[in-house]
Amino acid sequence: MSSAGGGELEDECVEGLGQHDGLAAEPEPHVLRAGVNLVEGEAADRGGPLGVKEKEQSGDAVFGFEGVVVEQAAGVVPSGFGVDNAAGPGPSGGGEVEASQFLAPGPADEVPGLAAMGGVIAGQPGVKVALPCGGQVEAAGGEPVQQRDRGRDVSLDGAGLAAGDVLAAGAAAGMSATFNTPIAGVILAIELLLFEFKSRSFIPLVIASTLATAVHMQLLGAGPMFQVGAMDFGIPHALPFYLVLGPICGLAAVGLSKTLYWVEDLFENLPFDELWWPAVGALALGVIGYFVPRVFGVGYDTIGDILNGHLVWKILLVVMIAKFAALVISLGSGTSGGLLAPTFMWSAAMGGLFAMIANQAFPSAHLSPGAFALVAMGAVFGAAARAAFSFIIFAFEITRDYNSVLPLMLVAVIADGIAMLFMPNSSIMTEKLARRGLRVHQDYEADALTQATVGETMEKEAPVIRADTKVGELAERIVRHDPAVARHEALLILDDASRLAGIITRGDVLRALDKDSSGAATVQEAGSTHLVVTYPDELVSEAAAKLLRFDIGRLPVVDRADERKVVGYLGRATILAARLLRFHDEHVREPGWLTVAK
């Protein structure tokens, strides 16, 4: 059986849709995912490639960390200025974006000395990942690479891999090679870039991360990034203190994001050209560094000293405050650099300082400052980036101390919960977009359409009409708003034996009346007899795929053993019913010991 009629007309639909007007008729709105920019729309209507011709220095800073810089914006066109400042949203339509536009120089490139002065305290930029999805991406040689699957699936010379998967694999490899953390590199790519777990994407991630780590081991050695002595994480007697550390780390993560963007706003209000912002930031950094030289550089040596408990509380306090201030001023001024190592440095100092203060207040606690420093490192950045799982594993891998896992898990999830409470719709990576009203969905969840069957959501009372009904009669019933025929744009045609014989849409009725205004033709003659059907035991996602593939708006639901026996009707509204089932599961309380269902 082949194609059915067009888009379904429920109460809100417009009459007169053609026979093959389907789901593809409406352009998709902008959809944003972390690390992926999807801009669908007008390229075809404009009759050619849609190039990005103007770059607005809007200050859409999208910060990264050593090993990976994740850019998350609509119409991202990194200018090279600041911390990967992105241009404003691209044109409302999609189109082609040349690869050269992602390497466009900006003021910081024109004055490299300023960038060097400001970036001396930030992390190394490392591997830069840009996912310019939506429309087409034009390779350096000028050949357009066609994109599919909501902007991410790209056929690369028939390789069968998606562009997003390949780029995420590069990101995982970059992080793994930089820090010797292969597992965290894979998880990070899933949490911040892909938001899916499929073999198609997981396999290249693991391969890339493994090979990159092998290169790191060959060139730099196989040991952990930080060599630390034995740590006592104090499980279980230190659990109450970890419970207190969790909210502190969460508030610190929120404070980092808020302060960073507040400083950026201050620079945007300066009364002189943005070319001089890095110079102002460098001046402030020089003042801080004059009094606290430890703020200069990436800070790996200082982090090692903190983890090994070599610094007294006064130095930890100074390092925490000075590094935090130097970081937000440098990046807020528009200087390029990473967030990870600097944040590790001041958050480790905060964790170690917390343990020392607790030991003073509770002498019998015997808390290890190095252990609390390690836990705070992973928790703060995990909460700030909304990637708690990645940084639980990351903090473990950089020390290889398995005893750290339990406190890391506890503190990281508490910190993440606090960060979600105060920043529910954004993270440090997406705050700028949230300020502009662009929400980035960051939850990793299964598609509701894959968890419901057609039989659970279909209309069991299918809209039907007899095959010998005249088109004129049907048109009159529609005009009278007969509920038997007016609720849906399409009706299933049944023969004398009440078996499926075809389908007729409002568009079919209009075309039949155009040919013969008397409406003498039967609905069997005016409708379509080549049908695409679905079955009650099919997943809703499979049925939705048929709608998209054949560009239609509804499906007759038939018995799998007899495809002419109608058992229901599936339209777009009933497909959305699968979402309602998910909503019910998540938001309707079941009766428990202390509650009664309402």
Coordinates of C-alpha atoms in Angstrom, one line a residue:
M1 CA 0.0 0.0 0.0
S2 CA 1.2 3.5 -0.8
S3 CA 0.5 7.1 0.2
A4 CA -2.5 8.3 2.0
G5 CA -4.0 11.8 2.0
G6 CA -2.7 15.1 3.3
G7 CA -2.4 17.0 6.6
E8 CA -4.9 16.3 9.3
L9 CA -7.5 19.0 10.0
E10 CA -8.5 19.0 13.6
D11 CA -10.6 21.8 15.1
E12 CA -7.8 24.4 14.6
C13 CA -6.7 23.4 11.1
V14 CA -7.3 25.2 7.9
E15 CA -9.6 23.8 5.3
G16 CA -8.5 23.0 1.8
L17 CA -5.2 21.3 2.4
G18 CA -4.1 19.3 -0.7
Q19 CA -4.1 15.5 -0.9
H20 CA -0.4 15.3 -0.2
D21 CA 0.0 18.3 2.1
G22 CA 1.7 16.8 5.1
L23 CA 3.9 17.4 8.1
A24 CA 6.7 18.9 6.0
A25 CA 4.6 21.8 5.0
E26 CA 5.5 23.9 8.0
P27 CA 9.1 25.1 8.6
E28 CA 10.5 24.0 11.9
P29 CA 11.2 26.7 14.4
H30 CA 14.7 27.3 15.7
V31 CA 15.7 24.5 18.0
L32 CA 18.8 24.8 20.2
R33 CA 20.8 22.1 21.8
A34 CA 24.0 22.4 23.7
G35 CA 26.8 22.3 21.2
V36 CA 24.5 22.1 18.2
N37 CA 22.9 25.0 16.3
L38 CA 19.9 24.2 14.3
V39 CA 18.5 26.9 12.1
E40 CA 15.9 25.7 9.7
G41 CA 14.1 27.5 7.1
E42 CA 14.4 29.9 4.2
A43 CA 17.5 28.8 2.2
A44 CA 15.4 27.1 -0.5
D45 CA 13.0 30.0 -0.7
R46 CA 15.8 32.5 -1.3
G47 CA 16.9 30.5 -4.3
G48 CA 20.5 29.8 -3.3
P49 CA 23.1 29.6 -0.6
L50 CA 22.4 31.8 2.4
G51 CA 25.7 33.1 3.5
V52 CA 26.4 35.0 6.8
K53 CA 27.5 38.3 5.6
E54 CA 27.6 40.4 8.8
K55 CA 29.1 39.6 12.1
E56 CA 27.7 41.4 15.0
Q57 CA 30.0 41.6 18.0
S58 CA 27.2 41.0 20.3
G59 CA 29.3 39.6 23.1
D60 CA 27.7 36.2 23.0
A61 CA 30.6 34.7 24.8
V62 CA 30.5 30.9 24.9
F63 CA 33.1 29.7 27.2
G64 CA 35.0 26.4 27.0
F65 CA 37.6 24.6 28.9
E66 CA 41.0 23.1 28.1
G67 CA 40.7 20.4 25.6
V68 CA 37.3 21.4 24.4
V69 CA 35.6 24.8 23.6
V70 CA 31.9 24.2 23.2
E71 CA 30.0 26.8 21.2
Q72 CA 26.3 27.0 21.7
A73 CA 24.4 29.6 19.8
A74 CA 22.0 30.2 17.0
G75 CA 23.9 31.2 13.9
V76 CA 27.3 30.8 15.6
V77 CA 30.0 32.6 13.8
P78 CA 33.0 32.8 16.1
S79 CA 34.9 36.0 15.5
G80 CA 38.1 35.1 17.2
F81 CA 37.5 37.9 19.7
G82 CA 37.2 37.3 23.4
V83 CA 36.3 33.9 24.8
D84 CA 34.9 32.6 21.5
N85 CA 32.4 35.4 21.1
A86 CA 29.6 34.3 18.8
A87 CA 27.8 36.5 16.4
G88 CA 24.1 37.2 17.0
P89 CA 21.5 34.8 15.7
G90 CA 21.8 34.1 12.1
P91 CA 19.1 35.0 9.6
S92 CA 15.8 33.5 10.3
G93 CA 16.4 31.0 7.6
G94 CA 19.0 28.3 7.4
G95 CA 21.5 28.1 4.5
E96 CA 25.2 27.6 3.9
V97 CA 27.9 28.8 6.2
E98 CA 31.4 28.7 4.9
A99 CA 34.1 27.1 7.1
S100 CA 36.3 30.1 6.7
Q101 CA 33.7 32.2 8.6
F102 CA 34.4 30.1 11.6
L103 CA 38.0 31.3 11.6
A104 CA 37.3 35.0 11.1
P105 CA 39.8 37.2 12.8
G106 CA 38.7 39.7 15.4
P107 CA 40.2 42.5 17.4
A108 CA 42.1 40.2 19.7
D109 CA 43.8 38.6 16.7
E110 CA 44.7 42.0 15.4
V111 CA 46.4 42.9 18.7
P112 CA 47.9 39.5 19.8
G113 CA 49.7 41.2 22.7
L114 CA 46.5 42.2 24.4
A115 CA 45.1 38.7 24.1
A116 CA 48.3 37.2 25.5
M117 CA 48.3 39.6 28.5
G118 CA 44.7 38.8 29.3
G119 CA 44.8 35.1 28.7
V120 CA 47.8 34.3 30.7
I121 CA 45.7 33.2 33.7
A122 CA 43.1 31.2 31.8
G123 CA 43.2 27.6 30.8
Q124 CA 44.7 26.6 27.5
P125 CA 42.1 26.9 24.7
G126 CA 42.9 23.4 23.4
V127 CA 40.6 21.8 20.8
K128 CA 37.9 24.0 19.5
V129 CA 34.6 22.4 18.6
A130 CA 32.1 24.3 16.5
L131 CA 28.9 22.6 15.3
P132 CA 27.4 25.0 12.7
C133 CA 24.3 22.9 12.0
G134 CA 21.2 23.7 10.1
G135 CA 21.0 24.2 6.3
Q136 CA 24.3 23.3 4.8
V137 CA 27.9 23.6 5.9
E138 CA 30.3 24.4 3.2
A139 CA 33.7 22.7 3.4
A140 CA 36.9 24.6 2.8
G141 CA 37.0 23.4 -0.8
G142 CA 33.5 24.8 -1.5
E143 CA 31.6 21.6 -1.6
P144 CA 28.4 21.8 0.4
V145 CA 27.8 19.0 2.9
Q146 CA 24.1 18.4 3.1
Q147 CA 22.8 18.0 6.6
R148 CA 19.8 15.9 7.8
D149 CA 18.2 14.8 11.0
R150 CA 17.5 18.1 12.7
G151 CA 20.7 19.6 11.6
R152 CA 23.2 17.0 12.8
D153 CA 23.2 14.0 10.5
V154 CA 25.6 14.6 7.6
S155 CA 26.7 12.1 5.0
L156 CA 30.4 12.5 4.7
D157 CA 31.3 10.7 1.4
G158 CA 29.0 7.8 2.4
A159 CA 30.8 7.2 5.6
G160 CA 27.5 6.7 7.4
L161 CA 28.6 8.9 10.3
A162 CA 26.9 12.1 11.5
A163 CA 28.9 15.4 11.4
G164 CA 27.9 16.0 15.1
D165 CA 29.2 12.5 16.0
V166 CA 32.5 13.2 14.2
L167 CA 33.0 16.5 15.8
A168 CA 32.0 15.2 19.3
A169 CA 34.5 12.4 18.8
G170 CA 37.1 15.1 18.1
A171 CA 36.1 16.9 21.3
A172 CA 36.3 13.7 23.4
A173 CA 39.8 13.0 21.9
G174 CA 41.0 16.5 22.7
M175 CA 39.9 16.3 26.3
S176 CA 41.3 12.8 26.7
A177 CA 44.7 13.7 25.2
T178 CA 45.0 16.8 27.2
F179 CA 44.1 15.4 30.6
N180 CA 44.6 11.7 30.2
T181 CA 41.0 11.1 31.1
P182 CA 39.5 8.8 28.4
I183 CA 36.2 7.9 30.2
A184 CA 35.4 11.5 31.2
G185 CA 36.1 12.6 27.6
V186 CA 33.5 10.2 26.2
I187 CA 30.9 11.1 28.9
L188 CA 31.5 14.8 28.5
A189 CA 30.8 14.6 24.7
I190 CA 27.6 12.8 25.5
E191 CA 26.5 15.3 28.2
L192 CA 27.4 18.5 26.5
L193 CA 27.3 17.8 22.8
L194 CA 25.2 14.9 21.7
F195 CA 22.5 14.4 24.3
E196 CA 21.9 10.9 23.1
F197 CA 23.4 7.5 23.7
K198 CA 23.5 5.5 20.5
S199 CA 26.0 2.9 19.2
R200 CA 26.4 5.1 16.1
S201 CA 27.8 7.9 18.2
F202 CA 29.2 6.0 21.1
I203 CA 31.5 3.8 19.1
P204 CA 33.5 6.7 17.4
L205 CA 33.6 8.5 20.7
V206 CA 35.3 5.6 22.4
I207 CA 37.7 4.9 19.6
A208 CA 38.8 8.5 19.3
S209 CA 39.2 8.9 23.1
T210 CA 41.2 5.6 23.3
L211 CA 43.6 6.5 20.5
A212 CA 44.1 10.1 21.8
T213 CA 44.8 8.8 25.3
A214 CA 47.3 6.2 23.9
V215 CA 49.1 9.1 22.2
H216 CA 49.2 11.0 25.5
M217 CA 50.6 8.0 27.3
Q218 CA 53.2 7.6 24.7
L219 CA 54.4 11.2 24.7
L220 CA 53.7 12.3 28.3
G221 CA 53.5 9.1 30.3
A222 CA 50.7 6.9 31.6
G223 CA 50.3 8.3 35.1
P224 CA 47.5 10.5 36.4
M225 CA 47.6 14.2 35.6
F226 CA 48.1 15.1 39.3
Q227 CA 50.5 13.1 41.5
V228 CA 49.0 13.1 45.0
G229 CA 49.7 11.2 48.1
A230 CA 47.3 8.9 49.9
M231 CA 44.1 10.8 50.9
D232 CA 41.6 9.9 53.6
F233 CA 38.2 10.8 52.3
G234 CA 36.7 9.9 55.7
I235 CA 33.8 7.7 54.7
P236 CA 31.5 7.4 56.5
H237 CA 32.3 9.8 59.4
A238 CA 32.9 12.8 57.1
L239 CA 29.6 12.5 55.3
P240 CA 27.9 15.3 57.2
F241 CA 30.7 17.6 56.1
Y242 CA 30.3 16.6 52.5
L243 CA 26.6 17.3 52.8
V244 CA 27.5 20.9 53.8
L245 CA 30.1 21.2 51.1
G246 CA 27.6 20.3 48.4
P247 CA 25.4 23.4 48.7
I248 CA 28.6 25.6 49.0
C249 CA 29.9 24.2 45.8
G250 CA 26.5 24.7 44.1
L251 CA 26.4 28.4 45.2
A252 CA 30.0 28.8 44.1
A253 CA 29.1 27.5 40.6
V254 CA 26.2 29.9 40.4
G255 CA 28.4 32.7 41.7
L256 CA 31.0 32.0 39.0
S257 CA 28.5 32.2 36.2
K258 CA 26.7 35.3 37.5
T259 CA 29.9 37.1 38.3
L260 CA 31.4 36.3 34.9
Y261 CA 28.5 37.7 33.0
W262 CA 28.2 40.6 35.3
V263 CA 31.8 41.6 34.6
E264 CA 31.2 41.1 30.9
D265 CA 28.3 43.5 31.2
L266 CA 30.5 46.0 32.9
F267 CA 33.0 45.9 30.1
E268 CA 30.2 46.4 27.5
N269 CA 29.2 49.6 29.3
L270 CA 32.7 51.1 29.1
P271 CA 32.8 54.4 27.1
F272 CA 35.5 53.3 24.7
D273 CA 36.0 50.8 21.9
E274 CA 35.9 47.1 22.7
L275 CA 39.4 46.8 21.2
W276 CA 40.7 48.1 24.5
W277 CA 38.7 45.8 26.8
P278 CA 41.5 43.2 26.9
A279 CA 44.0 45.9 27.8
V280 CA 41.8 47.0 30.7
G281 CA 41.5 43.3 31.8
A282 CA 45.3 42.9 31.4
L283 CA 45.9 45.9 33.6
A284 CA 43.6 44.5 36.3
L285 CA 45.2 41.1 36.0
G286 CA 48.7 42.7 36.3
V287 CA 47.7 44.4 39.6
I288 CA 46.3 41.1 41.0
G289 CA 49.3 39.1 39.8
Y290 CA 51.8 41.6 41.3
F291 CA 50.5 40.8 44.8
V292 CA 49.5 37.1 44.1
P293 CA 51.9 35.7 41.4
R294 CA 50.2 32.2 41.7
V295 CA 47.3 33.5 39.6
F296 CA 49.5 33.6 36.5
G297 CA 49.6 30.5 34.3
V298 CA 47.2 27.6 34.0
G299 CA 47.8 26.7 37.7
Y300 CA 48.5 22.9 37.5
D301 CA 51.4 23.2 40.0
T302 CA 49.3 25.1 42.5
I303 CA 46.5 22.6 42.1
G304 CA 49.0 19.8 42.9
D305 CA 50.1 21.7 46.0
I306 CA 46.5 22.1 47.1
L307 CA 45.7 18.4 46.6
N308 CA 48.8 17.4 48.5
G309 CA 48.0 19.7 51.4
H310 CA 51.1 21.8 51.0
L311 CA 49.4 25.2 51.4
V312 CA 48.3 26.8 54.7
W313 CA 44.9 28.3 55.0
K314 CA 45.9 31.9 54.5
I315 CA 47.5 31.1 51.1
L316 CA 44.4 29.0 50.2
L317 CA 42.2 32.0 51.0
V318 CA 44.3 34.4 48.9
V319 CA 44.6 32.0 46.0
M320 CA 40.8 31.3 46.0
I321 CA 39.9 35.0 45.9
A322 CA 42.7 36.2 43.6
K323 CA 42.2 33.4 41.0
F324 CA 38.5 33.8 41.0
A325 CA 38.8 37.6 40.4
A326 CA 41.6 37.2 37.8
L327 CA 39.5 34.6 35.9
V328 CA 36.3 36.6 35.7
I329 CA 38.1 39.8 34.8
S330 CA 40.2 38.2 32.1
L331 CA 37.4 36.3 30.4
G332 CA 34.9 39.1 31.1
S333 CA 37.1 41.5 29.2
G334 CA 36.9 39.4 26.1
T335 CA 40.2 37.5 26.3
S336 CA 40.4 34.0 24.9
G337 CA 41.0 31.2 27.3
G338 CA 39.6 28.1 29.0
L339 CA 37.6 27.8 32.2
L340 CA 38.5 24.4 33.5
A341 CA 41.9 24.6 35.1
P342 CA 41.4 28.1 36.6
T343 CA 38.1 27.0 38.1
F344 CA 39.7 23.9 39.4
M345 CA 42.4 26.0 41.1
W346 CA 40.1 28.3 43.0
S347 CA 37.5 25.7 43.8
A348 CA 40.2 23.3 45.1
A349 CA 41.4 26.1 47.3
M350 CA 37.8 26.6 48.5
G351 CA 37.5 22.9 49.3
G352 CA 40.8 22.7 51.2
L353 CA 39.9 25.9 53.1
F354 CA 36.5 24.4 54.1
A355 CA 38.2 21.3 55.5
M356 CA 40.7 23.4 57.5
I357 CA 37.9 25.6 59.0
A358 CA 35.9 22.5 59.8
N359 CA 38.9 20.9 61.6
Q360 CA 39.3 24.1 63.7
A361 CA 35.6 24.1 64.6
F362 CA 35.5 20.3 65.1
P363 CA 38.9 19.1 66.2
S364 CA 37.8 15.5 66.2
A365 CA 36.7 15.6 62.5
H366 CA 40.2 15.0 61.1
L367 CA 39.2 16.0 57.6
S368 CA 41.7 15.8 54.8
P369 CA 42.1 19.2 53.0
G370 CA 43.3 17.5 49.9
A371 CA 40.3 15.2 49.8
F372 CA 37.9 18.0 50.1
A373 CA 39.8 20.1 47.6
L374 CA 39.5 17.3 45.0
V375 CA 35.7 16.8 45.6
A376 CA 35.1 20.6 45.4
M377 CA 37.0 20.7 42.1
G378 CA 34.7 18.3 40.4
A379 CA 31.5 19.5 42.0
V380 CA 31.9 23.2 41.2
F381 CA 32.7 22.9 37.5
G382 CA 30.2 20.0 37.1
A383 CA 27.4 22.2 38.5
A384 CA 28.5 25.3 36.5
A385 CA 28.6 23.4 33.2
R386 CA 25.6 21.2 34.1
A387 CA 27.7 18.1 33.5
A388 CA 27.9 16.6 37.0
F389 CA 28.4 13.0 35.8
S390 CA 31.3 14.0 33.5
F391 CA 33.2 15.7 36.3
I392 CA 32.6 13.0 38.9
I393 CA 34.5 10.7 36.5
F394 CA 36.9 13.5 35.5
A395 CA 38.0 14.3 39.1
F396 CA 38.5 10.6 39.7
E397 CA 40.5 10.0 36.6
I398 CA 42.9 12.9 37.2
T399 CA 44.0 11.3 40.5
R400 CA 43.0 7.6 40.0
D401 CA 41.9 7.3 43.6
Y402 CA 38.8 5.2 43.7
N403 CA 38.0 6.2 47.2
S404 CA 37.1 9.6 45.9
V405 CA 34.1 8.3 44.0
L406 CA 31.5 8.3 46.8
P407 CA 32.1 11.8 48.1
L408 CA 32.4 13.1 44.5
M409 CA 29.0 11.6 43.7
L410 CA 27.3 13.0 46.8
V411 CA 28.7 16.5 46.6
A412 CA 28.5 16.8 42.8
V413 CA 24.8 16.0 42.6
I414 CA 23.9 18.3 45.6
A415 CA 25.9 21.1 43.9
D416 CA 24.1 20.4 40.6
G417 CA 20.7 20.5 42.3
I418 CA 21.6 23.9 43.9
A419 CA 22.8 25.2 40.5
M420 CA 19.5 24.0 38.9
L421 CA 17.5 25.7 41.6
F422 CA 19.1 29.1 40.9
M423 CA 19.8 28.7 37.2
P424 CA 17.0 26.3 36.0
N425 CA 17.2 27.3 32.3
S426 CA 20.9 27.8 31.7
S427 CA 24.5 27.0 32.6
I428 CA 27.7 28.9 32.4
M429 CA 27.9 27.7 28.8
T430 CA 24.4 28.9 27.9
E431 CA 23.6 31.9 30.1
K432 CA 24.2 34.4 27.4
L433 CA 21.7 32.6 25.1
A434 CA 19.2 32.4 28.0
R435 CA 19.5 36.2 28.5
R436 CA 18.4 36.6 24.9
G437 CA 15.4 34.4 25.3
L438 CA 16.9 31.3 23.6
R439 CA 16.5 28.3 25.7
V440 CA 18.9 25.4 25.3
H441 CA 17.4 22.0 26.3
Q442 CA 20.1 20.2 28.3
D443 CA 18.3 17.2 29.7
Y444 CA 19.2 13.7 28.5
E445 CA 15.9 11.8 28.2
A446 CA 14.3 9.1 26.1
D447 CA 11.9 10.1 23.4
A448 CA 8.3 9.7 24.6
L449 CA 7.3 8.5 21.1
T450 CA 9.5 5.5 21.5
Q451 CA 7.8 4.5 24.7
A452 CA 4.2 4.3 23.6
T453 CA 2.5 2.1 21.0
V454 CA 0.0 3.2 18.4
G455 CA -2.7 1.2 20.2
E456 CA -2.3 3.3 23.3
T457 CA -2.7 6.7 21.6
M458 CA -4.9 6.1 18.5
E459 CA -8.5 7.1 18.2
K460 CA -10.4 3.8 18.5
E461 CA -13.5 5.3 16.8
A462 CA -12.1 6.1 13.4
P463 CA -13.8 8.7 11.2
V464 CA -15.3 6.7 8.4
I465 CA -17.6 7.2 5.4
R466 CA -19.3 4.8 3.0
A467 CA -17.6 4.4 -0.4
D468 CA -20.8 5.2 -2.3
T469 CA -21.4 8.6 -0.6
K470 CA -21.5 11.5 -3.1
V471 CA -18.9 14.2 -2.8
G472 CA -21.7 16.8 -2.8
E473 CA -23.4 15.2 0.1
L474 CA -20.1 15.0 2.1
A475 CA -19.5 18.7 1.4
E476 CA -22.9 19.7 2.6
R477 CA -22.3 17.7 5.9
I478 CA -19.0 19.4 6.4
V479 CA -20.7 22.8 5.9
R480 CA -23.3 21.9 8.5
H481 CA -20.5 20.9 10.9
D482 CA -21.8 17.4 11.2
P483 CA -19.6 16.0 14.0
A484 CA -19.3 12.7 12.3
V485 CA -17.3 14.2 9.4
A486 CA -16.2 17.7 10.5
R487 CA -13.7 16.9 13.2
H488 CA -11.1 15.5 11.0
E489 CA -9.6 16.7 7.7
A490 CA -9.5 13.1 6.4
L491 CA -12.1 10.3 6.5
L492 CA -11.4 6.6 6.0
I493 CA -13.5 5.1 3.2
L494 CA -15.2 1.8 3.9
D495 CA -16.8 -0.5 1.3
D496 CA -20.1 -2.4 1.7
A497 CA -18.4 -5.0 3.8
S498 CA -17.0 -2.3 6.2
R499 CA -13.5 -2.9 5.0
L500 CA -10.9 -0.2 4.3
A501 CA -11.1 0.9 0.7
G502 CA -9.3 4.3 0.7
I503 CA -9.1 7.8 2.3
I504 CA -10.5 11.2 1.3
T505 CA -9.3 14.6 2.5
R506 CA -10.8 18.1 2.4
G507 CA -8.4 18.8 -0.4
D508 CA -9.7 15.8 -2.4
V509 CA -13.3 17.2 -1.9
L510 CA -12.3 20.6 -3.2
R511 CA -10.6 19.2 -6.2
A512 CA -13.6 17.0 -7.0
L513 CA -15.9 20.0 -6.8
D514 CA -13.6 22.0 -9.0
K515 CA -14.0 19.3 -11.7
D516 CA -17.7 18.8 -11.2
S517 CA -19.5 21.4 -9.2
S518 CA -22.6 19.1 -8.9
G519 CA -20.6 16.8 -6.6
A520 CA -21.9 13.7 -8.4
A521 CA -18.7 11.7 -8.0
T522 CA -18.4 9.3 -5.1
V523 CA -15.9 9.6 -2.3
Q524 CA -14.3 6.4 -3.6
E525 CA -13.6 8.1 -6.9
A526 CA -12.4 11.3 -5.4
G527 CA -10.3 9.9 -2.7
S528 CA -7.0 7.9 -2.7
T529 CA -6.9 4.1 -2.7
H530 CA -3.1 3.8 -2.2
L531 CA -2.6 3.9 1.5
V532 CA 0.1 3.9 4.1
V533 CA -1.1 2.2 7.2
T534 CA 0.1 1.5 10.8
Y535 CA -0.6 -1.2 13.3
P536 CA -1.6 -1.1 17.0
D537 CA 1.6 -2.8 18.1
E538 CA 3.9 -0.3 16.3
L539 CA 5.7 2.3 18.2
V540 CA 4.4 5.8 17.8
S541 CA 7.9 6.9 16.7
E542 CA 7.7 4.4 13.8
A543 CA 4.3 5.7 12.8
A544 CA 5.5 9.3 13.0
A545 CA 8.4 8.3 10.7
K546 CA 5.9 7.1 8.1
L547 CA 4.2 10.4 8.2
L548 CA 7.4 12.2 7.6
R549 CA 8.7 9.8 5.0
F550 CA 5.6 10.0 2.9
D551 CA 4.7 13.6 3.7
I552 CA 1.2 12.8 5.0
G553 CA -0.8 13.8 8.0
R554 CA -2.6 10.7 9.2
L555 CA -2.6 6.9 9.1
P556 CA -5.3 4.3 9.2
V557 CA -4.7 1.8 12.0
V558 CA -5.4 -1.7 10.8
D559 CA -5.1 -5.2 12.0
R560 CA -1.7 -6.6 11.2
A561 CA -3.3 -9.9 10.1
D562 CA -5.8 -8.2 7.9
E563 CA -4.8 -4.8 6.5
R564 CA -8.3 -3.9 5.4
K565 CA -9.8 -4.3 8.9
V566 CA -9.8 -0.8 10.5
V567 CA -9.1 -0.7 14.2
G568 CA -8.4 3.0 14.7
Y569 CA -7.1 6.3 13.4
L570 CA -3.8 8.0 14.1
G571 CA -3.3 11.7 13.4
R572 CA -0.9 14.4 14.6
A573 CA -3.1 15.1 17.6
T574 CA -3.1 11.5 18.7
I575 CA 0.7 11.3 18.3
L576 CA 0.9 14.1 20.8
A577 CA -1.1 12.0 23.2
A578 CA 2.1 10.0 23.7
R579 CA 3.6 13.1 25.2
L580 CA 0.6 13.3 27.5
L581 CA 1.3 9.8 28.7
R582 CA 4.9 10.9 29.6
F583 CA 3.5 14.0 31.4
H584 CA 1.1 11.9 33.4
D585 CA 3.9 9.5 34.5
E586 CA 6.2 12.4 35.6
H587 CA 3.7 14.8 37.2
V588 CA 0.8 12.8 38.6
R589 CA 1.6 11.4 42.1
E590 CA 0.8 7.9 42.9
P591 CA -0.7 7.2 46.4
G592 CA 1.9 6.4 49.0
W593 CA 2.1 5.8 52.7
L594 CA 1.7 9.4 53.6
T595 CA -0.3 10.8 50.6
V596 CA -3.5 10.0 48.9
A597 CA -4.0 10.4 45.2
K598 CA -6.2 13.3 44.2

